[in-house]
Amino acid sequence: MESALQSSFAAKKKAMPCHNQHLNNANPSQPEHAATGSTKQVRFANSSPSISASSDPHEEDKRSETDIFSTVQQIGPQLKLLPLNDQIRELQTIIRDKTTTRGDFVFCADRLIRLVVEEGLNQLPYTECTVTTPTGHKYDGVKFEKGNCGVSIMRSGEAMEQGLRDCCRSIRIGKILIQSDEETQKAKVFYAKFPPDIYRRKVLLMYPILSTGNTVIEAVKVLIEHGVQPKHIILLSLFSTPHGAKSIVQEFPDITILTTEVHPVAPTHFGQKYFGTD
């Protein structure tokens, strides 16, 4: 009886292959890891995607991504993008979706902010050190050098302050308020408050959406007036337009810009949605 059951189970198993087996049999020339559905990731991970004539409904999206990659290359190494993965892509999608509730919006925005802040900290200098573990062993590690601070461009930049504090509990944070002049429509500085020794510090400048870049340019000018060198400024943002990033780099070639996405259309509703004033 047991032998008969085993034979029956083996026959069913052979007749009904698992999903991975089905994919491998459909295209035996592909390597095994290609059967896990990684095709959509390759489209984002490929550093130089090629577009060929086809009837693919996503051809325009692919061409757009190719154009954006070319734009990033033209801007230069000052512009750094977070390595794209499915989690970041989903967070970007939820933030851009007009049907997203404010609770989900804030939750996803905070997650994306934390990722940008963590990567921004990786751009800061560190020194090697050796510590002793609880078991008495020596461990060679690193520690960040002191002398860093954050500066948020009000008001949307304030959304990134908590993410920075979550990573650096005692970090000092300054603020800049810049608004458009009613007569000239140009960005104008209305308020600036920094640590008194900011000229000695590395500055993490926080502004989530880079659209035209004018607001950031004015903020950097104020920092320079207070003795901060552009090479010591790391701009943390979530979304940037090609024009915005290019304008900032042209004005300040030594600055570093860190963002998750460069796209012609920026989610300019970010501040209103985050603070509930939409």
Tab-separated table of C-alpha atoms in Angstrom:
chain	number	residue	atom	x	y	z
A	1	MET	CA	0.000	0.000	0.000
A	2	GLU	CA	2.793	2.417	0.970
A	3	SER	CA	4.632	1.656	-2.273
A	4	ALA	CA	1.508	2.433	-4.296
A	5	LEU	CA	1.045	5.796	-2.560
A	6	GLN	CA	4.659	6.734	-3.204
A	7	SER	CA	4.305	5.852	-6.885
A	8	SER	CA	1.116	7.921	-7.140
A	9	PHE	CA	2.760	10.947	-5.451
A	10	ALA	CA	5.796	10.718	-7.729
A	11	ALA	CA	3.576	10.634	-10.794
A	12	LYS	CA	1.627	13.742	-9.669
A	13	LYS	CA	4.851	15.585	-8.842
A	14	LYS	CA	6.186	14.867	-12.333
A	15	ALA	CA	2.943	15.925	-13.987
A	16	MET	CA	2.631	19.187	-11.989
A	17	PRO	CA	6.044	20.921	-11.877
A	18	CYS	CA	6.593	23.779	-9.405
A	19	HIS	CA	6.636	27.373	-10.658
A	20	ASN	CA	10.435	27.592	-10.868
A	21	GLN	CA	10.611	24.298	-12.737
A	22	HIS	CA	8.039	25.576	-15.209
A	23	LEU	CA	10.061	28.739	-15.853
A	24	ASN	CA	13.291	26.823	-16.299
A	25	ASN	CA	11.691	24.400	-18.741
A	26	ALA	CA	10.198	27.265	-20.705
A	27	ASN	CA	13.651	28.715	-21.382
A	28	PRO	CA	16.370	26.200	-20.498
A	29	SER	CA	19.104	28.460	-21.869
A	30	GLN	CA	18.583	31.004	-19.065
A	31	PRO	CA	20.609	30.671	-15.850
A	32	GLU	CA	18.787	29.350	-12.829
A	33	HIS	CA	18.631	32.682	-10.993
A	34	ALA	CA	16.842	34.290	-13.957
A	35	ALA	CA	13.741	32.258	-13.178
A	36	THR	CA	12.890	34.250	-10.068
A	37	GLY	CA	11.261	37.103	-11.951
A	38	SER	CA	14.155	39.594	-11.794
A	39	THR	CA	13.491	41.043	-15.244
A	40	LYS	CA	11.801	44.191	-13.908
A	41	GLN	CA	14.785	44.827	-11.615
A	42	VAL	CA	17.242	44.615	-14.499
A	43	ARG	CA	15.433	47.497	-16.220
A	44	PHE	CA	16.281	49.782	-13.289
A	45	ALA	CA	19.680	48.343	-12.454
A	46	ASN	CA	21.140	48.467	-15.956
A	47	SER	CA	23.495	51.432	-16.151
A	48	SER	CA	23.242	51.820	-19.906
A	49	PRO	CA	19.955	50.368	-21.166
A	50	SER	CA	19.572	49.999	-24.907
A	51	ILE	CA	16.257	50.679	-26.622
A	52	SER	CA	15.375	48.793	-29.776
A	53	ALA	CA	12.366	49.170	-32.035
A	54	SER	CA	9.566	46.973	-30.755
A	55	SER	CA	5.884	46.949	-29.888
A	56	ASP	CA	6.602	46.926	-26.149
A	57	PRO	CA	3.924	49.107	-24.441
A	58	HIS	CA	6.580	50.267	-21.942
A	59	GLU	CA	8.977	51.420	-24.666
A	60	GLU	CA	8.362	55.099	-23.905
A	61	ASP	CA	9.097	54.541	-20.204
A	62	LYS	CA	12.344	52.789	-21.090
A	63	ARG	CA	13.351	55.569	-23.440
A	64	SER	CA	12.584	58.089	-20.705
A	65	GLU	CA	14.801	56.205	-18.257
A	66	THR	CA	17.592	56.151	-20.837
A	67	ASP	CA	17.283	59.908	-21.316
A	68	ILE	CA	17.362	60.449	-17.548
A	69	PHE	CA	20.487	58.300	-17.195
A	70	SER	CA	22.139	60.346	-19.924
A	71	THR	CA	21.153	63.527	-18.095
A	72	VAL	CA	22.647	62.262	-14.834
A	73	GLN	CA	25.906	61.541	-16.634
A	74	GLN	CA	25.933	65.029	-18.136
A	75	ILE	CA	25.425	66.681	-14.740
A	76	GLY	CA	28.519	64.963	-13.384
A	77	PRO	CA	29.733	63.003	-10.361
A	78	GLN	CA	28.400	65.654	-7.979
A	79	LEU	CA	24.950	64.086	-8.432
A	80	LYS	CA	24.641	60.773	-6.612
A	81	LEU	CA	21.611	58.480	-6.846
A	82	LEU	CA	20.650	55.908	-4.266
A	83	PRO	CA	20.948	52.386	-5.726
A	84	LEU	CA	17.428	51.646	-6.938
A	85	ASN	CA	15.581	48.575	-5.686
A	86	ASP	CA	11.954	47.489	-5.490
A	87	GLN	CA	11.446	48.929	-1.998
A	88	ILE	CA	12.586	52.402	-3.046
A	89	ARG	CA	10.562	52.162	-6.250
A	90	GLU	CA	7.428	51.309	-4.255
A	91	LEU	CA	7.981	54.210	-1.839
A	92	GLN	CA	8.396	56.582	-4.778
A	93	THR	CA	5.198	55.225	-6.328
A	94	ILE	CA	3.132	55.631	-3.154
A	95	ILE	CA	4.387	59.179	-2.616
A	96	ARG	CA	3.489	60.143	-6.194
A	97	ASP	CA	0.059	58.464	-6.153
A	98	LYS	CA	-2.696	61.063	-5.738
A	99	THR	CA	-4.957	58.502	-4.031
A	100	THR	CA	-2.484	57.847	-1.196
A	101	THR	CA	-3.848	58.747	2.227
A	102	ARG	CA	-1.883	61.226	4.304
A	103	GLY	CA	-1.051	58.558	6.886
A	104	ASP	CA	0.469	56.276	4.257
A	105	PHE	CA	2.156	59.245	2.607
A	106	VAL	CA	3.925	60.344	5.798
A	107	PHE	CA	4.882	56.754	6.669
A	108	CYS	CA	6.454	56.125	3.248
A	109	ALA	CA	8.059	59.559	3.099
A	110	ASP	CA	9.708	58.977	6.485
A	111	ARG	CA	11.063	55.642	5.280
A	112	LEU	CA	12.509	57.202	2.138
A	113	ILE	CA	13.945	60.110	4.135
A	114	ARG	CA	15.687	57.683	6.472
A	115	LEU	CA	17.333	55.908	3.531
A	116	VAL	CA	18.581	59.197	2.094
A	117	VAL	CA	19.888	60.359	5.467
A	118	GLU	CA	21.736	57.089	6.044
A	119	GLU	CA	23.394	57.376	2.639
A	120	GLY	CA	24.178	61.023	3.305
A	121	LEU	CA	26.036	60.022	6.465
A	122	ASN	CA	28.121	57.657	4.330
A	123	GLN	CA	29.459	60.714	2.498
A	124	LEU	CA	30.951	62.168	5.699
A	125	PRO	CA	34.578	61.599	6.741
A	126	TYR	CA	35.476	58.950	9.304
A	127	THR	CA	38.576	57.719	11.087
A	128	GLU	CA	39.711	54.202	11.896
A	129	CYS	CA	39.550	53.038	15.495
A	130	THR	CA	39.976	49.904	17.595
A	131	VAL	CA	37.540	48.856	20.322
A	132	THR	CA	37.439	46.036	22.852
A	133	THR	CA	34.459	43.682	22.708
A	134	PRO	CA	32.712	42.268	25.825
A	135	THR	CA	34.651	39.024	25.264
A	136	GLY	CA	37.953	40.888	25.458
A	137	HIS	CA	38.785	40.762	21.750
A	138	LYS	CA	40.031	43.733	19.741
A	139	TYR	CA	37.905	44.919	16.831
A	140	ASP	CA	39.138	47.267	14.117
A	141	GLY	CA	36.328	49.589	13.046
A	142	VAL	CA	35.570	53.188	12.138
A	143	LYS	CA	33.932	56.213	13.722
A	144	PHE	CA	32.634	59.394	12.160
A	145	GLU	CA	34.572	62.565	12.743
A	146	LYS	CA	32.863	65.232	14.813
A	147	GLY	CA	31.896	68.572	13.338
A	148	ASN	CA	28.757	67.851	11.319
A	149	CYS	CA	25.402	69.625	11.350
A	150	GLY	CA	22.100	69.684	9.512
A	151	VAL	CA	20.335	72.639	7.913
A	152	SER	CA	16.728	72.389	6.782
A	153	ILE	CA	15.164	74.700	4.222
A	154	MET	CA	11.767	75.574	5.666
A	155	ARG	CA	9.186	74.364	5.442
A	156	SER	CA	9.333	71.087	3.552
A	157	GLY	CA	12.933	70.522	4.638
A	158	GLU	CA	11.738	70.252	8.230
A	159	ALA	CA	10.146	66.926	7.305
A	160	MET	CA	13.662	65.483	7.106
A	161	GLU	CA	14.863	66.707	10.496
A	162	GLN	CA	13.500	63.787	12.514
A	163	GLY	CA	15.116	61.289	10.159
A	164	LEU	CA	18.470	62.959	10.764
A	165	ARG	CA	17.941	63.045	14.534
A	166	ASP	CA	17.023	59.358	14.510
A	167	CYS	CA	20.475	58.651	13.108
A	168	CYS	CA	22.439	61.361	14.979
A	169	ARG	CA	20.778	62.082	18.309
A	170	SER	CA	22.910	65.066	19.308
A	171	ILE	CA	23.404	66.692	15.912
A	172	ARG	CA	22.755	70.418	15.694
A	173	ILE	CA	20.256	71.612	13.084
A	174	GLY	CA	19.953	75.108	11.607
A	175	LYS	CA	17.107	76.542	9.549
A	176	ILE	CA	16.648	78.752	6.505
A	177	LEU	CA	13.352	80.283	5.385
A	178	ILE	CA	13.244	81.231	1.716
A	179	GLN	CA	10.137	82.457	-0.095
A	180	SER	CA	9.378	84.010	-3.447
A	181	ASP	CA	9.251	87.798	-3.497
A	182	GLU	CA	5.740	88.987	-4.408
A	183	GLU	CA	7.023	91.617	-6.822
A	184	THR	CA	10.017	89.966	-8.498
A	185	GLN	CA	9.000	86.300	-7.947
A	186	LYS	CA	12.622	85.577	-7.082
A	187	ALA	CA	13.688	83.492	-4.118
A	188	LYS	CA	14.392	85.691	-1.104
A	189	VAL	CA	15.878	84.790	2.276
A	190	PHE	CA	13.597	85.791	5.171
A	191	TYR	CA	15.242	83.924	8.069
A	192	ALA	CA	18.463	82.054	8.792
A	193	LYS	CA	19.650	80.514	12.069
A	194	PHE	CA	22.806	78.393	12.222
A	195	PRO	CA	25.205	77.044	14.832
A	196	PRO	CA	27.766	79.820	15.484
A	197	ASP	CA	30.665	77.631	14.321
A	198	ILE	CA	28.978	76.343	11.175
A	199	TYR	CA	31.950	77.465	9.088
A	200	ARG	CA	33.921	74.606	10.682
A	201	ARG	CA	31.316	71.945	10.034
A	202	LYS	CA	30.220	69.612	7.263
A	203	VAL	CA	26.633	70.548	6.394
A	204	LEU	CA	23.790	68.194	5.480
A	205	LEU	CA	21.398	70.540	3.670
A	206	MET	CA	17.865	69.103	3.650
A	207	TYR	CA	15.271	69.888	0.988
A	208	PRO	CA	13.082	67.026	-0.293
A	209	ILE	CA	12.030	68.335	-3.713
A	210	LEU	CA	14.390	69.969	-6.222
A	211	SER	CA	12.255	71.527	-8.940
A	212	THR	CA	13.939	74.642	-10.328
A	213	GLY	CA	16.842	74.623	-7.887
A	214	ASN	CA	16.443	78.353	-7.142
A	215	THR	CA	15.596	77.877	-3.465
A	216	VAL	CA	18.616	75.674	-2.852
A	217	ILE	CA	20.907	78.070	-4.710
A	218	GLU	CA	19.833	80.916	-2.421
A	219	ALA	CA	20.286	78.709	0.645
A	220	VAL	CA	23.814	77.743	-0.394
A	221	LYS	CA	24.670	81.413	-0.938
A	222	VAL	CA	23.626	82.123	2.656
A	223	LEU	CA	25.779	79.258	3.919
A	224	ILE	CA	28.741	80.587	1.952
A	225	GLU	CA	28.185	84.015	3.511
A	226	HIS	CA	28.543	82.299	6.897
A	227	GLY	CA	31.870	80.779	5.902
A	228	VAL	CA	30.768	77.302	4.714
A	229	GLN	CA	32.643	75.987	1.693
A	230	PRO	CA	30.471	74.389	-1.032
A	231	LYS	CA	32.647	71.242	-0.951
A	232	HIS	CA	31.513	70.747	2.655
A	233	ILE	CA	27.804	70.830	1.713
A	234	ILE	CA	25.872	67.632	1.005
A	235	LEU	CA	22.371	68.293	-0.306
A	236	LEU	CA	19.876	65.614	0.737
A	237	SER	CA	16.720	65.385	-1.371
A	238	LEU	CA	14.128	62.779	-2.286
A	239	PHE	CA	13.219	63.826	-5.816
A	240	SER	CA	14.949	66.070	-8.336
A	241	THR	CA	14.309	67.319	-11.831
A	242	PRO	CA	17.214	67.322	-14.308
A	243	HIS	CA	16.942	71.104	-14.561
A	244	GLY	CA	17.057	71.591	-10.795
A	245	ALA	CA	20.125	69.415	-10.252
A	246	LYS	CA	21.928	70.886	-13.255
A	247	SER	CA	21.278	74.468	-12.120
A	248	ILE	CA	22.714	73.792	-8.665
A	249	VAL	CA	25.826	72.031	-9.969
A	250	GLN	CA	26.481	74.774	-12.523
A	251	GLU	CA	26.286	77.393	-9.781
A	252	PHE	CA	28.307	75.395	-7.235
A	253	PRO	CA	30.506	72.751	-8.930
A	254	ASP	CA	31.918	71.505	-5.613
A	255	ILE	CA	28.594	70.672	-3.964
A	256	THR	CA	27.331	67.094	-3.577
A	257	ILE	CA	23.689	66.240	-4.347
A	258	LEU	CA	22.151	63.013	-3.068
A	259	THR	CA	18.690	61.975	-4.251
A	260	THR	CA	16.606	58.888	-5.010
A	261	GLU	CA	15.285	59.907	-8.421
A	262	VAL	CA	15.866	62.332	-11.283
A	263	HIS	CA	12.648	62.836	-13.233
A	264	PRO	CA	11.231	65.708	-15.320
A	265	VAL	CA	8.126	65.832	-13.103
A	266	ALA	CA	8.723	66.365	-9.381
A	267	PRO	CA	6.046	65.684	-6.723
A	268	THR	CA	5.731	69.351	-5.755
A	269	HIS	CA	2.762	68.528	-3.511
A	270	PHE	CA	5.141	66.904	-1.016
A	271	GLY	CA	5.222	69.631	1.640
A	272	GLN	CA	1.477	70.247	1.664
A	273	LYS	CA	0.680	66.545	1.804
A	274	TYR	CA	3.236	65.797	4.499
A	275	PHE	CA	2.089	68.565	6.832
A	276	GLY	CA	-1.610	68.153	6.013
A	277	THR	CA	-2.181	71.564	4.450
A	278	ASP	CA	-3.263	70.315	1.018
